[in-house]
Tab-separated table of N, CA, C and O in Angstrom:
chain	number	residue	atom	x	y	z
A	1	MET	N	61.950	89.001	158.158
A	1	MET	CA	61.840	88.346	156.908
A	1	MET	C	62.824	88.969	155.929
A	1	MET	O	62.805	90.167	155.709
A	2	PRO	N	63.683	88.107	155.293
A	2	PRO	CA	64.667	88.656	154.362
A	2	PRO	C	64.004	89.095	153.056
A	2	PRO	O	63.006	88.551	152.633
A	3	LEU	N	64.609	90.070	152.440
A	3	LEU	CA	64.083	90.582	151.182
A	3	LEU	C	64.555	89.702	150.024
A	3	LEU	O	65.697	89.239	149.994
A	4	ALA	N	63.693	89.477	149.071
A	4	ALA	CA	64.054	88.686	147.890
A	4	ALA	C	64.896	89.559	146.957
A	4	ALA	O	64.624	90.749	146.799
A	5	PRO	N	65.923	88.973	146.371
A	5	PRO	CA	66.737	89.776	145.449
A	5	PRO	C	65.923	90.168	144.218
A	5	PRO	O	65.114	89.401	143.730
A	6	HIS	N	66.152	91.359	143.772
A	6	HIS	CA	65.426	91.847	142.607
A	6	HIS	C	66.373	91.893	141.409
A	6	HIS	O	67.513	92.320	141.514
A	7	MET	N	65.882	91.467	140.265
A	7	MET	CA	66.657	91.526	139.011
A	7	MET	C	66.020	92.573	138.112
A	7	MET	O	64.799	92.703	138.061
A	8	HIS	N	66.847	93.295	137.450
A	8	HIS	CA	66.335	94.278	136.505
A	8	HIS	C	65.769	93.553	135.285
A	8	HIS	O	66.166	92.445	134.953
A	9	ALA	N	64.880	94.191	134.592
A	9	ALA	CA	64.238	93.594	133.422
A	9	ALA	C	65.255	93.309	132.323
A	9	ALA	O	65.147	92.325	131.596
A	10	ALA	N	66.285	94.151	132.201
A	10	ALA	CA	67.272	93.966	131.138
A	10	ALA	C	68.098	92.708	131.360
A	10	ALA	O	68.507	92.049	130.414
A	11	THR	N	68.341	92.341	132.600
A	11	THR	CA	69.151	91.142	132.851
A	11	THR	C	68.327	89.879	132.714
A	11	THR	O	68.877	88.806	132.542
A	12	ARG	N	67.012	89.983	132.784
A	12	ARG	CA	66.163	88.809	132.635
A	12	ARG	C	65.836	88.507	131.174
A	12	ARG	O	65.377	87.426	130.869
A	13	ALA	N	66.074	89.435	130.279
A	13	ALA	CA	65.733	89.223	128.870
A	13	ALA	C	66.669	88.188	128.261
A	13	ALA	O	67.875	88.194	128.487
A	14	ALA	N	66.110	87.298	127.490
A	14	ALA	CA	66.900	86.251	126.845
A	14	ALA	C	67.614	86.838	125.625
A	14	ALA	O	67.096	87.717	124.940
A	15	ALA	N	68.801	86.340	125.388
A	15	ALA	CA	69.554	86.779	124.214
A	15	ALA	C	68.839	86.303	122.961
A	15	ALA	O	68.220	85.235	122.966
A	16	PRO	N	68.893	87.081	121.884
A	16	PRO	CA	68.216	86.644	120.658
A	16	PRO	C	68.854	85.353	120.147
A	16	PRO	O	70.065	85.173	120.163
A	17	ALA	N	68.023	84.454	119.729
A	17	ALA	CA	68.501	83.154	119.258
A	17	ALA	C	69.038	83.289	117.831
A	17	ALA	O	68.408	83.911	116.969
A	18	ILE	N	70.185	82.722	117.591
A	18	ILE	CA	70.773	82.700	116.254
A	18	ILE	C	70.233	81.464	115.545
A	18	ILE	O	70.343	80.355	116.077
A	19	PRO	N	69.633	81.643	114.387
A	19	PRO	CA	69.079	80.469	113.705
A	19	PRO	C	70.208	79.504	113.307
A	19	PRO	O	71.246	79.917	112.800
A	20	LYS	N	69.991	78.248	113.563
A	20	LYS	CA	70.988	77.228	113.229
A	20	LYS	C	70.739	76.739	111.815
A	20	LYS	O	69.605	76.573	111.391
A	21	LEU	N	71.834	76.500	111.096
A	21	LEU	CA	71.729	75.962	109.753
A	21	LEU	C	71.496	74.466	109.840
A	21	LEU	O	71.964	73.808	110.760
A	22	GLY	N	70.822	73.948	108.881
A	22	GLY	CA	70.619	72.505	108.837
A	22	GLY	C	71.923	71.810	108.503
A	22	GLY	O	72.920	72.431	108.113
A	23	PRO	N	71.975	70.492	108.628
A	23	PRO	CA	73.222	69.770	108.367
A	23	PRO	C	73.685	69.878	106.916
A	23	PRO	O	74.872	69.941	106.641
A	24	VAL	N	72.751	69.941	105.984
A	24	VAL	CA	73.138	70.046	104.571
A	24	VAL	C	73.670	71.437	104.280
A	24	VAL	O	74.717	71.601	103.632
A	25	ALA	N	73.007	72.471	104.775
A	25	ALA	CA	73.434	73.846	104.526
A	25	ALA	C	74.779	74.129	105.168
A	25	ALA	O	75.593	74.868	104.609
A	26	SER	N	75.045	73.534	106.329
A	26	SER	CA	76.323	73.794	106.989
A	26	SER	C	77.481	73.145	106.241
A	26	SER	O	78.626	73.541	106.408
A	27	ARG	N	77.207	72.165	105.397
A	27	ARG	CA	78.266	71.554	104.583
A	27	ARG	C	78.396	72.227	103.226
A	27	ARG	O	79.485	72.339	102.676
A	28	VAL	N	77.299	72.656	102.667
A	28	VAL	CA	77.277	73.205	101.309
A	28	VAL	C	77.709	74.669	101.279
A	28	VAL	O	78.433	75.086	100.373
A	29	LEU	N	77.286	75.441	102.257
A	29	LEU	CA	77.549	76.883	102.253
A	29	LEU	C	79.038	77.231	102.194
A	29	LEU	O	79.439	78.059	101.365
A	30	PRO	N	79.914	76.618	103.001
A	30	PRO	CA	81.341	76.947	102.878
A	30	PRO	C	81.913	76.607	101.499
A	30	PRO	O	82.733	77.345	100.955
A	31	GLY	N	81.447	75.521	100.923
A	31	GLY	CA	81.909	75.162	99.576
A	31	GLY	C	81.496	76.171	98.535
A	31	GLY	O	82.259	76.504	97.620
A	32	LEU	N	80.267	76.663	98.669
A	32	LEU	CA	79.799	77.689	97.729
A	32	LEU	C	80.578	78.989	97.884
A	32	LEU	O	80.879	79.658	96.889
A	33	VAL	N	80.902	79.341	99.109
A	33	VAL	CA	81.692	80.555	99.339
A	33	VAL	C	83.072	80.408	98.715
A	33	VAL	O	83.558	81.315	98.020
A	34	VAL	N	83.716	79.264	98.923
A	34	VAL	CA	85.048	79.035	98.342
A	34	VAL	C	84.974	79.045	96.823
A	34	VAL	O	85.812	79.659	96.155
A	35	ALA	N	83.968	78.393	96.259
A	35	ALA	CA	83.824	78.371	94.800
A	35	ALA	C	83.614	79.782	94.253
A	35	ALA	O	84.176	80.150	93.213
A	36	GLY	N	82.827	80.591	94.948
A	36	GLY	CA	82.606	81.969	94.506
A	36	GLY	C	83.870	82.803	94.544
A	36	GLY	O	84.145	83.578	93.628
A	37	VAL	N	84.662	82.623	95.603
A	37	VAL	CA	85.917	83.375	95.716
A	37	VAL	C	86.893	82.943	94.631
A	37	VAL	O	87.544	83.777	93.986
A	38	VAL	N	87.007	81.628	94.408
A	38	VAL	CA	87.918	81.123	93.373
A	38	VAL	C	87.495	81.638	92.001
A	38	VAL	O	88.331	82.063	91.197
A	39	TYR	N	86.203	81.618	91.718
A	39	TYR	CA	85.715	82.111	90.431
A	39	TYR	C	86.007	83.604	90.270
A	39	TYR	O	86.429	84.045	89.199
A	40	THR	N	85.790	84.382	91.328
A	40	THR	CA	86.026	85.823	91.265
A	40	THR	C	87.497	86.131	91.016
A	40	THR	O	87.833	86.960	90.160
A	41	VAL	N	88.373	85.469	91.759
A	41	VAL	CA	89.814	85.700	91.580
A	41	VAL	C	90.247	85.254	90.188
A	41	VAL	O	91.004	85.945	89.503
A	42	GLY	N	89.768	84.095	89.739
A	42	GLY	CA	90.113	83.612	88.402
A	42	GLY	C	89.644	84.556	87.310
A	42	GLY	O	90.359	84.806	86.334
A	43	SER	N	88.445	85.091	87.460
A	43	SER	CA	87.929	86.049	86.469
A	43	SER	C	88.769	87.316	86.432
A	43	SER	O	89.056	87.845	85.365
A	44	TYR	N	89.168	87.794	87.609
A	44	TYR	CA	89.982	89.009	87.673
A	44	TYR	C	91.340	88.786	87.022
A	44	TYR	O	91.796	89.612	86.223
A	45	VAL	N	91.980	87.665	87.326
A	45	VAL	CA	93.295	87.375	86.737
A	45	VAL	C	93.173	87.215	85.224
A	45	VAL	O	93.993	87.745	84.464
A	46	SER	N	92.149	86.517	84.772
A	46	SER	CA	91.942	86.349	83.329
A	46	SER	C	91.726	87.700	82.653
A	46	SER	O	92.275	87.962	81.570
A	47	SER	N	90.948	88.566	83.273
A	47	SER	CA	90.706	89.889	82.711
A	47	SER	C	92.001	90.695	82.611
A	47	SER	O	92.260	91.349	81.589
A	48	GLN	N	92.818	90.638	83.663
A	48	GLN	CA	94.076	91.386	83.650
A	48	GLN	C	95.032	90.839	82.587
A	48	GLN	O	95.712	91.600	81.897
A	49	LEU	N	95.103	89.513	82.450
A	49	LEU	CA	95.966	88.926	81.432
A	49	LEU	C	95.499	89.306	80.032
A	49	LEU	O	96.321	89.584	79.152
A	50	HIS	N	94.189	89.328	79.825
A	50	HIS	CA	93.659	89.708	78.517
A	50	HIS	C	93.988	91.169	78.201
A	50	HIS	O	94.390	91.497	77.083
A	51	THR	N	93.857	92.028	79.198
A	51	THR	CA	94.175	93.453	79.009
A	51	THR	C	95.656	93.641	78.689
A	51	THR	O	96.009	94.380	77.763
A	52	GLU	N	96.522	92.976	79.446
A	52	GLU	CA	97.965	93.099	79.213
A	52	GLU	C	98.361	92.524	77.864
A	52	GLU	O	99.234	93.061	77.184
A	53	ALA	N	97.729	91.417	77.469
A	53	ALA	CA	98.047	90.822	76.162
A	53	ALA	C	97.688	91.783	75.038
A	53	ALA	O	98.439	91.937	74.070
A	54	GLY	N	96.537	92.455	75.170
A	54	GLY	CA	96.153	93.433	74.155
A	54	GLY	C	97.128	94.597	74.088
A	54	GLY	O	97.485	95.067	73.004
A	55	THR	N	97.597	95.049	75.234
A	55	THR	CA	98.567	96.143	75.278
A	55	THR	C	99.871	95.730	74.623
A	55	THR	O	100.440	96.475	73.809
A	56	MET	N	100.351	94.541	74.970
A	56	MET	CA	101.606	94.057	74.385
A	56	MET	C	101.471	93.833	72.882
A	56	MET	O	102.396	94.111	72.121
A	57	ASP	N	100.322	93.321	72.450
A	57	ASP	CA	100.108	93.118	71.012
A	57	ASP	C	100.180	94.439	70.258
A	57	ASP	O	100.765	94.511	69.171
A	58	ARG	N	99.606	95.500	70.827
A	58	ARG	CA	99.667	96.805	70.151
A	58	ARG	C	101.100	97.323	70.094
A	58	ARG	O	101.529	97.888	69.086
A	59	ILE	N	101.843	97.130	71.188
A	59	ILE	CA	103.239	97.596	71.204
A	59	ILE	C	104.063	96.840	70.177
A	59	ILE	O	104.817	97.438	69.397
A	60	PHE	N	103.927	95.508	70.165
A	60	PHE	CA	104.723	94.713	69.229
A	60	PHE	C	104.281	94.918	67.785
A	60	PHE	O	105.093	94.813	66.864
A	61	ALA	N	103.005	95.195	67.559
A	61	ALA	CA	102.534	95.435	66.193
A	61	ALA	C	103.189	96.684	65.610
A	61	ALA	O	103.449	96.750	64.402
A	62	GLN	N	103.478	97.670	66.448
A	62	GLN	CA	104.141	98.870	65.960
A	62	GLN	C	105.608	98.595	65.629
A	62	GLN	O	106.195	99.267	64.791
A	63	GLN	N	106.198	97.610	66.301
A	63	GLN	CA	107.625	97.349	66.117
A	63	GLN	C	107.912	96.253	65.102
A	63	GLN	O	109.045	96.121	64.652
A	64	ASN	N	106.918	95.442	64.758
A	64	ASN	CA	107.160	94.310	63.864
A	64	ASN	C	107.037	94.721	62.396
A	64	ASN	O	106.114	94.329	61.697
A	65	THR	N	107.984	95.475	61.933
A	65	THR	CA	108.042	95.834	60.519
A	65	THR	C	108.803	94.728	59.788
A	65	THR	O	109.499	93.915	60.414
A	66	PRO	N	108.704	94.655	58.488
A	66	PRO	CA	109.438	93.622	57.743
A	66	PRO	C	110.954	93.690	57.985
A	66	PRO	O	111.619	92.641	58.046
A	67	GLU	N	111.493	94.887	58.159
A	67	GLU	CA	112.935	95.005	58.411
A	67	GLU	C	113.303	94.396	59.765
A	67	GLU	O	114.315	93.710	59.898
A	68	VAL	N	112.484	94.654	60.776
A	68	VAL	CA	112.745	94.106	62.114
A	68	VAL	C	112.608	92.583	62.094
A	68	VAL	O	113.409	91.871	62.705
A	69	GLU	N	111.615	92.063	61.396
A	69	GLU	CA	111.438	90.609	61.304
A	69	GLU	C	112.631	89.943	60.613
A	69	GLU	O	113.079	88.867	61.026
A	70	GLU	N	113.127	90.561	59.582
A	70	GLU	CA	114.299	89.991	58.875
A	70	GLU	C	115.528	89.999	59.777
A	70	GLU	O	116.287	89.021	59.821
A	71	ALA	N	115.737	91.076	60.521
A	71	ALA	CA	116.873	91.132	61.445
A	71	ALA	C	116.720	90.088	62.548
A	71	ALA	O	117.697	89.443	62.953
A	72	ARG	N	115.508	89.848	63.001
A	72	ARG	CA	115.270	88.830	64.022
A	72	ARG	C	115.557	87.437	63.481
A	72	ARG	O	116.175	86.606	64.141
A	73	ARG	N	115.119	87.181	62.245
A	73	ARG	CA	115.398	85.875	61.631
A	73	ARG	C	116.897	85.620	61.525
A	73	ARG	O	117.372	84.520	61.775
A	74	ARG	N	117.641	86.657	61.149
A	74	ARG	CA	119.089	86.493	61.027
A	74	ARG	C	119.755	86.311	62.380
A	74	ARG	O	120.595	85.426	62.549
A	75	SER	N	119.376	87.121	63.375
A	75	SER	CA	120.054	87.054	64.671
A	75	SER	C	119.700	85.783	65.449
A	75	SER	O	120.545	85.224	66.142
A	76	LEU	N	118.478	85.307	65.333
A	76	LEU	CA	118.078	84.083	66.048
A	76	LEU	C	118.310	82.820	65.235
A	76	LEU	O	118.069	81.729	65.736
A	77	GLN	N	118.757	82.966	63.999
A	77	GLN	CA	118.984	81.831	63.098
A	77	GLN	C	117.748	80.947	63.034
A	77	GLN	O	117.781	79.741	63.290
A	78	VAL	N	116.628	81.562	62.676
A	78	VAL	CA	115.349	80.872	62.641
A	78	VAL	C	115.379	79.708	61.654
A	78	VAL	O	114.782	78.661	61.901
A	79	ASP	N	116.125	79.860	60.527
A	79	ASP	CA	116.178	78.788	59.541
A	79	ASP	C	116.868	77.552	60.094
A	79	ASP	O	116.508	76.429	59.760
A	80	VAL	N	117.843	77.736	60.985
A	80	VAL	CA	118.599	76.614	61.553
A	80	VAL	C	117.928	76.076	62.823
A	80	VAL	O	117.712	74.876	62.980
A	81	ASN	N	117.601	76.971	63.748
A	81	ASN	CA	117.100	76.563	65.064
A	81	ASN	C	115.580	76.493	65.168
A	81	ASN	O	115.054	76.000	66.146
A	82	GLY	N	114.861	77.013	64.211
A	82	GLY	CA	113.408	77.083	64.293
A	82	GLY	C	112.969	78.367	64.987
A	82	GLY	O	113.752	79.031	65.651
A	83	ASP	N	111.719	78.690	64.793
A	83	ASP	CA	111.176	79.921	65.373
A	83	ASP	C	110.854	79.688	66.841
A	83	ASP	O	110.035	78.822	67.175
A	84	PRO	N	111.451	80.447	67.773
A	84	PRO	CA	111.168	80.237	69.196
A	84	PRO	C	109.724	80.576	69.580
A	84	PRO	O	109.234	80.125	70.597
A	85	ARG	N	109.032	81.317	68.745
A	85	ARG	CA	107.630	81.629	69.050
A	85	ARG	C	106.728	80.419	68.859
A	85	ARG	O	105.613	80.400	69.352
A	86	ASN	N	107.187	79.400	68.141
A	86	ASN	CA	106.387	78.197	67.908
A	86	ASN	C	106.777	77.058	68.841
A	86	ASN	O	106.356	75.928	68.642
A	87	ASN	N	107.570	77.329	69.845
A	87	ASN	CA	108.020	76.325	70.796
A	87	ASN	C	106.853	75.873	71.673
A	87	ASN	O	105.987	76.664	72.029
A	88	LEU	N	106.816	74.596	72.053
A	88	LEU	CA	105.753	74.091	72.917
A	88	LEU	C	105.770	74.744	74.297
A	88	LEU	O	104.760	74.795	74.983
A	89	LEU	N	106.922	75.217	74.729
A	89	LEU	CA	107.017	75.842	76.045
A	89	LEU	C	106.482	77.276	76.061
A	89	LEU	O	106.339	77.862	77.123
A	90	ASN	N	106.177	77.810	74.915
A	90	ASN	CA	105.653	79.169	74.830
A	90	ASN	C	104.137	79.148	75.052
A	90	ASN	O	103.349	79.365	74.161
A	91	VAL	N	103.725	78.902	76.272
A	91	VAL	CA	102.319	78.737	76.622
A	91	VAL	C	101.541	80.027	76.437
A	91	VAL	O	100.361	79.988	76.064
A	92	LEU	N	102.152	81.161	76.651
A	92	LEU	CA	101.434	82.433	76.553
A	92	LEU	C	100.940	82.721	75.148
A	92	LEU	O	99.984	83.457	74.962
A	93	GLY	N	101.568	82.146	74.140
A	93	GLY	CA	101.145	82.373	72.771
A	93	GLY	C	100.012	81.477	72.321
A	93	GLY	O	99.497	81.603	71.223
A	94	TRP	N	99.585	80.538	73.144
A	94	TRP	CA	98.550	79.596	72.754
A	94	TRP	C	97.156	80.189	72.744
A	94	TRP	O	96.244	79.629	72.171
A	95	SER	N	96.971	81.313	73.370
A	95	SER	CA	95.628	81.885	73.500
A	95	SER	C	95.117	82.459	72.177
A	95	SER	O	93.976	82.851	72.088
A	96	LYS	N	95.927	82.532	71.192
A	96	LYS	CA	95.500	83.127	69.925
A	96	LYS	C	95.085	82.074	68.938
A	96	LYS	O	95.427	80.993	68.893
């Protein structure tokens, strides 16, 4: 009589089942992850821009004396060409 093959207990154990997400959760979850990442990156960039703007404002405030402003008006011909700081293309100045 042939011997029956024996299996160890470890090989007979079933692998743990991974819970499946429902159809709604499998569609919504990736969108929420992307939205969270976009919000986080946007917040970080906004924070860095705000910090740099404050630093630049302090630097320029020390340099913008009435004498420097008058020399700038003369060299850029602000009376003829207009002030370049008020140009529509100067988007960075709109935050104030």
